[in-house]
Amino acid sequence: MSSILEEKRVPKESLRSRVSMEKFSFSTTAELVSDKRLIGQERAAKAVSFGLSLDKKGFNIFVVGNPGSGRMTYAMRQIEAKAKKLPAPDDWLYMHNFENPSSPIAINMPAGQGKRFAQAMTEMIEELKSTLSKAFEDSQYEDAKAQLVKEFQEQVNELMDRLRNIAQQNGFLIKRTPQGFVNIPLVKVEEDGKVVQREMQQEEFEALPEEEQKRLQEISEKISQHTLETLRKIRDLEKNLKDRIKELERNISRSAISPFLSELREKYGKSQKLLEWIASMEEDVIKNFNIFVAAARDENIEVDFGKYMVNVFVSNDPEEGAPVIRESNPTYYNLMGKVEYESRQGYLYTDFRKIVAGAIHRANGGYLVLEAEELLRQYLSYDALKRALKDEKLTIENLGEQLGFLPVSSLRPEPIPLNIKVVIVGTRLIYYLLSLYDKEFSELFKIKADFDVDMPRNENTEYDMAVFVAEYTQQENLLPYDREAVGEVIEYASRLADHKQRMTTQMNKITEVLVEATAWARAEGKELVEASDVRKAIKEMRYRVSLIEDRMFKAFEDGILRVEVDGERVGQINGLTVIDMREHSFGHPVRITSNVYMGQEGIVNIEREVKLTGPIHNKGLLILSSYLGKKYAQDMPLTLTARIAFEQTYEEIEGDSASSTELYCLLSSLSGYPLKQGIAVTGSVDQFGNIQPIGGVNEKIEGFFRYCKLRGLTGEQGVMIPKQNLIHLMLDHEVIEAVEEGKFHIWAIDTVDEGLEILTGVPAGVPDESGKYPDETVHGKAKERLRFFMEEAAKLKKALQKTEREENNENN
């Protein structure tokens, strides 16, 4: 059987895909110039570029990929490059609505002018204080006002004189009292020889005849009517005086502020909406000129000029192009903006100046970049984002209004038109879940940029990886790498991809090695990073996270975990499993045993019976039964009970990579041929006995090698793998060295029969034309054992039937 061992032995050249140094024209990465290209992601790069070029509703981008694949870095780089070529969007201002203060007005103006306009308004308000104060201190205003008052007084005096004359002609005197005007009759009396008139006393009036009293009352009522008419005219004159004074004040105020407003209109009044606001503000300033005058004359007076100020809601730099906003914490308020409140003497107060922009407002006219996981943690943010994209406008609503718990009176800022490209970066799982459960998602995010988990490994991509190493080391001030070190990095990238012809795209894992290798090189005083430094960095990184692996290995070393790595055993074999600890995966041998005996139960997996296996493993076990039926039960029924167990395992077993291992163990028990314990086995099997590929082949080989090394390498040990897994071999240098020295071996097989011959040293056996296997073969012995079980079972059945008939005869 030495021929099969040699034929299936994997040559050392196939154990690891080495980088040919001759293809590199550089000596160190210091000679390379970065072109800042995304390597190995042509599909994603084209999708991002196409998505950014479309300016249509719904063509937002969802970048799909694993963390560390460069998805965010590349997306940001492309977006920023695109944004710089675009014009900066308008600034947006919120301003007081003089007609409806609860609905602030949104006004846009060219980029960069918002802050200048706000500053101009602040300076103008200060100027207006002194200007209006001086205008109303001017003697011209006082003279004009005095003239108006004088004219009013003359008109009033004329009316009052006319009223007194009417009263006097009717024999009455009009007298003003705190209660109003009173009509008093006059009587003529002689004093010092002269006839004079005096006020009639009350008792004199009461002494008059009733007819006279009635006549005087009628005259008094007529005079009162004249008095009321006169007072109405005086009130009209007062109103007219006030109006004329107000008009005077308006004219003076308008003349005083007109130069400032004309300058403001000329400099910033490019839009009709802003001109209308300036006109409304002008009327309000004229109406409230007195607060400006008061503020100028008394600095201690508290006057709020806030409604004349400007809230620069969004400001853009005209030299920076379109904005690119990456919001890493997209809470509802951070994303959609808010109206803030402040407490004043126990009351909550707000105005248009407390409207705060969210990330979507700052990105309006440009690009908004979000991380899917962070966005979906804030479900209100996600709903609000979709609503804004659908409506193409931005409405600021606090959560109290959004949730509708209480109808709270608050500001309702005017909505702003939305023109934005949203880029969400997330995993493949999130993308498919959203596509499945959110019908609006596909309508809003029509561009998918899919970042692959790995990339082809060829001459071009190997050089691209070298350029990436150069770019990162220069960017992070790391030591240059010589080309052997670069080759080691490339091989590590293939190991992470578990494929000789591919490399990982998880550049974060590559950069970790670059940083640590530089640290080890600097610790030794080197000026270049060498291949040995990269290997040391990888080894130390693994050591930091391999505590569980070392504990399990220590259990084997102490004899607690029983795994035999030499000798031969019937019905016992070493299978291989991979334990994934998230940050670290490692291979671990597991002892599999089997017993067979006569019965009708078939193959029974002990782990399955106690529910310690998953569905895929159970499928593999059922395939074993099918294989045995095809192989041995074409001319006779199977009469078999077999027990298979994974020894010293106490957690659920899943996967079918041990199905061939279980089959070898079962065939060993049936045939009686022992299996070599120094050879560990992995690979799944189909119903026809073909070996199929599995995952984690590198970890499995290295895991078993470590156990064999502890017991001492004998030159007979190794691992048997599916031939299809040769493409995945990127083994550790230590394993390769052991293979080169003939201390350890790797065999790649296609069929169960090949594996049987390697494990037993006995021919598997090929049936002749009649279907009979040769005697001294594994299949021959196995079928002989099964035939024996069948015949003995038949004899036992006949004996039982005979006994049963005899008992029935005796009873009859």
Coordinates of C-alpha atoms in Angstrom, one line a residue, residues 252-568:
I252 CA -38.8 110.4 10.6
S253 CA -38.1 106.7 11.4
R254 CA -38.4 105.8 7.7
S255 CA -36.0 108.6 6.7
A256 CA -33.6 107.5 9.4
I257 CA -33.5 103.8 8.6
S258 CA -34.0 104.1 4.8
P259 CA -30.2 104.4 4.0
F260 CA -29.4 101.2 6.0
L261 CA -32.2 99.2 4.4
S262 CA -31.4 100.4 0.9
E263 CA -27.8 99.2 1.4
L264 CA -29.1 95.8 2.7
R265 CA -31.5 95.4 -0.2
E266 CA -28.8 96.3 -2.7
K267 CA -26.2 93.9 -1.2
Y268 CA -28.4 90.9 -0.3
G269 CA -31.8 91.3 -1.9
K270 CA -31.4 88.8 -4.7
S271 CA -34.7 87.0 -3.9
Q272 CA -38.2 88.3 -3.7
K273 CA -38.8 86.5 -0.5
L274 CA -35.9 88.2 1.2
L275 CA -37.1 91.6 -0.1
E276 CA -40.5 91.0 1.3
W277 CA -39.1 90.0 4.7
I278 CA -37.0 93.2 4.7
A279 CA -40.1 95.2 4.0
S280 CA -42.0 93.6 6.8
M281 CA -39.0 94.2 9.1
E282 CA -38.9 97.8 8.1
E283 CA -42.6 98.3 9.0
D284 CA -42.0 96.6 12.4
V285 CA -39.0 98.7 13.2
I286 CA -41.0 101.9 12.3
K287 CA -43.8 100.6 14.5
N288 CA -41.5 99.9 17.4
F289 CA -39.0 102.7 17.0
N290 CA -39.5 103.7 20.7
I291 CA -37.7 100.5 21.9
F292 CA -34.7 101.4 19.8
V293 CA -34.7 104.9 21.3
A294 CA -35.2 103.6 24.8
A295 CA -32.3 101.1 24.4
A296 CA -30.0 103.9 23.1
R297 CA -30.9 106.2 26.0
D298 CA -30.7 103.6 28.8
E299 CA -28.1 100.8 28.4
N300 CA -29.5 99.0 31.5
I301 CA -32.9 98.6 30.0
E302 CA -33.7 95.0 28.8
V303 CA -35.0 95.0 25.3
D304 CA -35.1 91.9 23.1
F305 CA -34.2 92.7 19.5
G306 CA -34.1 88.9 18.7
K307 CA -36.9 89.0 16.1
Y308 CA -34.7 91.2 13.9
M309 CA -31.8 88.8 14.1
V310 CA -31.1 85.9 11.7
N311 CA -30.7 82.2 12.5
V312 CA -28.0 80.9 10.1
F313 CA -29.5 77.5 9.9
V314 CA -27.1 76.0 7.3
S315 CA -24.0 77.7 6.1
N316 CA -21.8 76.4 3.2
D317 CA -18.4 77.4 2.1
P318 CA -18.5 78.4 -1.6
E319 CA -14.9 77.2 -2.1
E320 CA -15.5 73.7 -0.7
G321 CA -18.1 72.3 -3.1
A322 CA -21.1 70.3 -2.0
P323 CA -21.2 69.2 1.6
V324 CA -20.4 65.6 2.7
I325 CA -21.8 64.8 6.1
R326 CA -21.1 61.5 7.9
E327 CA -23.3 61.2 10.9
S328 CA -22.0 58.4 13.2
N329 CA -24.8 58.9 15.8
P330 CA -28.0 59.4 13.9
T331 CA -30.4 59.9 16.7
Y332 CA -33.7 61.6 15.6
Y333 CA -32.6 65.1 16.7
N334 CA -29.0 64.7 15.3
L335 CA -30.4 63.6 12.0
M336 CA -33.6 65.6 11.5
G337 CA -32.9 68.7 13.6
K338 CA -34.9 70.2 16.5
V339 CA -36.5 73.2 18.2
E340 CA -34.7 73.8 21.5
Y341 CA -36.3 75.3 24.6
E342 CA -34.9 77.3 27.5
S343 CA -36.4 77.7 30.9
R344 CA -37.2 81.2 32.0
Q345 CA -38.7 81.5 35.5
G346 CA -40.3 78.1 35.3
Y347 CA -41.6 78.5 31.8
L348 CA -40.2 76.9 28.6
Y349 CA -39.5 79.5 26.0
T350 CA -38.4 79.2 22.3
D351 CA -38.2 81.2 19.1
F352 CA -36.9 80.8 15.6
R353 CA -33.3 81.3 16.8
K354 CA -33.5 78.0 18.6
I355 CA -34.1 76.0 15.5
V356 CA -31.1 73.7 15.2
A357 CA -30.1 71.9 12.0
G358 CA -29.7 68.1 11.7
A359 CA -27.2 66.2 9.6
I360 CA -29.7 65.9 6.8
H361 CA -30.0 69.8 6.6
R362 CA -26.2 70.3 6.7
A363 CA -25.9 67.7 3.9
N364 CA -28.7 69.2 1.8
G365 CA -27.4 69.8 -1.7
G366 CA -24.7 67.2 -1.1
Y367 CA -24.2 63.8 0.4
L368 CA -25.3 62.2 3.7
V369 CA -23.4 59.1 4.8
L370 CA -24.9 56.8 7.5
E371 CA -24.1 53.4 9.0
A372 CA -27.0 51.0 8.7
E373 CA -26.7 49.5 12.2
E374 CA -26.6 52.8 13.9
L375 CA -29.5 54.2 11.9
L376 CA -31.7 51.2 12.5
R377 CA -31.1 51.3 16.2
Q378 CA -33.0 54.7 16.0
Y379 CA -36.2 53.5 14.3
L380 CA -37.7 57.0 14.4
S381 CA -34.7 58.3 12.5
Y382 CA -35.1 55.7 9.8
D383 CA -38.8 56.5 9.3
A384 CA -38.1 60.2 9.3
L385 CA -35.3 59.8 6.7
K386 CA -37.6 57.8 4.4
R387 CA -40.4 60.4 4.8
A388 CA -38.0 63.2 3.9
L389 CA -36.7 61.4 0.8
K390 CA -40.2 60.6 -0.4
D391 CA -41.6 64.1 0.2
E392 CA -38.3 65.8 -1.0
K393 CA -38.7 68.4 1.8
L394 CA -37.4 68.8 5.3
T395 CA -39.9 69.5 8.1
I396 CA -38.6 70.0 11.7
E397 CA -40.8 68.4 14.3
N398 CA -39.9 67.6 17.8
L399 CA -40.5 64.1 19.1
G400 CA -43.5 65.3 21.2
E401 CA -45.3 66.2 18.0
Q402 CA -43.9 63.3 16.0
L403 CA -45.3 60.7 18.5
G404 CA -48.4 62.6 19.1
F405 CA -48.7 62.0 22.8
L406 CA -49.7 65.5 23.8
P407 CA -50.8 68.4 21.5
V408 CA -48.0 70.9 22.6
S409 CA -47.9 74.4 21.1
S410 CA -44.6 74.9 19.4
L411 CA -43.0 76.5 16.4
R412 CA -43.7 75.1 13.0
P413 CA -40.8 76.2 10.9
E414 CA -41.4 76.5 7.2
P415 CA -40.2 73.3 5.4
I416 CA -37.0 73.4 3.3
P417 CA -36.8 71.7 -0.2
L418 CA -34.6 68.6 -0.1
N419 CA -32.0 67.7 -2.7
I420 CA -29.6 65.1 -1.4
K421 CA -27.9 61.8 -2.1
V422 CA -28.0 59.4 0.8
V423 CA -25.3 56.7 1.1
I424 CA -25.9 54.0 3.8
V425 CA -23.1 51.5 4.6
G426 CA -24.2 48.2 6.1
T427 CA -23.8 44.4 6.0
R428 CA -25.3 42.0 3.5
L429 CA -27.7 40.7 6.1
I430 CA -29.2 44.1 6.9
Y431 CA -29.5 44.8 3.2
Y432 CA -31.5 41.7 2.5
L433 CA -33.7 42.1 5.6
L434 CA -34.6 45.6 4.6
S435 CA -35.3 44.5 1.0
L436 CA -37.6 41.7 2.3
Y437 CA -39.5 43.5 5.0
D438 CA -39.5 47.2 4.0
K439 CA -41.3 47.8 0.7
E440 CA -40.2 51.4 0.6
F441 CA -36.5 50.5 0.9
S442 CA -36.0 49.3 -2.7
E443 CA -37.8 52.4 -4.0
L444 CA -35.5 54.8 -2.2
F445 CA -32.2 52.9 -2.4
K446 CA -32.0 51.6 -6.0
I447 CA -28.2 51.3 -6.2
K448 CA -26.5 48.4 -4.4
A449 CA -22.7 48.6 -4.2
D450 CA -21.6 45.1 -3.2
F451 CA -18.1 44.8 -1.6
D452 CA -16.8 41.2 -1.9
V453 CA -15.2 39.3 1.0
D454 CA -12.2 38.5 -1.1
M455 CA -10.6 39.2 -4.5
P456 CA -8.7 37.2 -7.1
R457 CA -5.0 36.7 -6.4
N458 CA -2.9 37.3 -9.6
E459 CA 0.1 39.3 -10.6
N460 CA -1.9 42.6 -10.8
T461 CA -3.6 42.3 -7.5
E462 CA -0.4 41.2 -5.7
Y463 CA 1.2 44.4 -7.0
D464 CA -1.9 46.3 -5.9
M465 CA -1.5 44.8 -2.4
A466 CA 2.1 45.9 -2.4
V467 CA 1.0 49.5 -3.3
F468 CA -1.6 49.3 -0.5
V469 CA 1.2 48.3 2.0
A470 CA 3.3 51.3 0.8
E471 CA 0.3 53.7 1.0
Y472 CA -0.6 52.6 4.5
T473 CA 2.9 52.6 5.9
Q474 CA 3.6 56.1 4.5
Q475 CA 0.3 57.4 5.7
E476 CA 0.7 56.0 9.3
N477 CA 4.5 56.7 9.5
L478 CA 5.4 53.0 9.7
L479 CA 8.7 51.5 8.5
P480 CA 9.0 50.5 4.9
Y481 CA 8.6 46.8 4.0
D482 CA 11.1 44.9 1.9
R483 CA 9.6 42.8 -0.8
E484 CA 9.9 39.5 1.1
A485 CA 7.9 41.1 3.9
V486 CA 5.3 42.2 1.3
G487 CA 5.2 38.7 0.0
E488 CA 4.5 37.4 3.5
V489 CA 1.6 39.9 3.8
I490 CA 0.1 38.8 0.5
E491 CA 0.3 35.1 1.7
Y492 CA -1.4 36.1 4.9
A493 CA -4.1 37.8 2.9
S494 CA -4.6 34.5 1.1
R495 CA -4.7 32.6 4.4
L496 CA -7.5 34.9 5.6
A497 CA -9.4 34.2 2.4
D498 CA -8.8 30.4 2.8
H499 CA -7.8 30.2 -0.8
K500 CA -4.6 30.1 -2.8
Q501 CA -6.0 32.1 -5.7
R502 CA -7.8 34.7 -3.7
M503 CA -6.9 37.4 -1.1
T504 CA -9.1 38.9 1.6
T505 CA -10.6 42.3 1.2
Q506 CA -10.8 42.9 5.0
M507 CA -8.0 45.4 4.9
N508 CA -8.4 46.2 8.6
K509 CA -6.9 42.8 9.4
I510 CA -4.0 43.5 7.0
T511 CA -3.3 46.9 8.6
E512 CA -3.2 45.3 12.0
V513 CA -0.4 43.1 10.9
L514 CA 1.4 46.1 9.2
V515 CA 1.3 48.1 12.5
E516 CA 2.4 45.2 14.7
A517 CA 5.2 44.0 12.3
T518 CA 6.6 47.6 12.4
A519 CA 6.5 47.6 16.2
W520 CA 8.5 44.3 16.3
A521 CA 11.0 45.6 13.7
R522 CA 11.5 48.8 15.6
A523 CA 12.0 46.9 18.9
E524 CA 15.0 45.3 17.2
G525 CA 16.3 48.5 15.9
K526 CA 15.6 47.7 12.2
E527 CA 15.0 50.3 9.5
L528 CA 13.0 47.9 7.3
V529 CA 10.3 45.4 8.1
E530 CA 11.4 41.9 7.1
A531 CA 9.4 38.7 6.5
S532 CA 10.4 37.4 10.0
D533 CA 8.8 40.5 11.5
V534 CA 5.5 39.8 9.7
R535 CA 5.6 36.2 10.9
K536 CA 6.3 37.2 14.4
A537 CA 3.5 39.7 14.3
I538 CA 1.0 37.1 13.1
K539 CA 2.3 34.6 15.7
E540 CA 1.9 37.1 18.6
M541 CA -1.5 38.2 17.4
R542 CA -2.7 34.6 17.5
Y543 CA -1.1 34.0 20.9
R544 CA -3.1 36.9 22.4
V545 CA -6.4 35.3 21.5
S546 CA -5.7 31.6 21.8
L547 CA -6.3 31.1 25.5
I548 CA -9.1 28.6 24.9
E549 CA -7.1 26.7 22.3
D550 CA -4.1 26.5 24.8
R551 CA -6.4 25.2 27.6
M552 CA -7.7 22.4 25.4
F553 CA -4.2 21.6 24.3
K554 CA -3.1 21.5 28.0
A555 CA -5.9 19.1 28.7
F556 CA -4.5 16.8 26.0
E557 CA -1.0 17.3 27.3
D558 CA -2.1 16.3 30.8
G559 CA -3.9 13.2 29.6
I560 CA -7.3 14.5 30.5
L561 CA -8.4 14.8 26.8
R562 CA -7.7 11.4 25.2
V563 CA -6.5 11.6 21.6
E564 CA -4.1 8.9 20.3
V565 CA -1.7 10.0 17.6
D566 CA 0.2 6.8 17.0
G567 CA -0.5 3.0 16.8
E568 CA -3.6 1.3 15.3

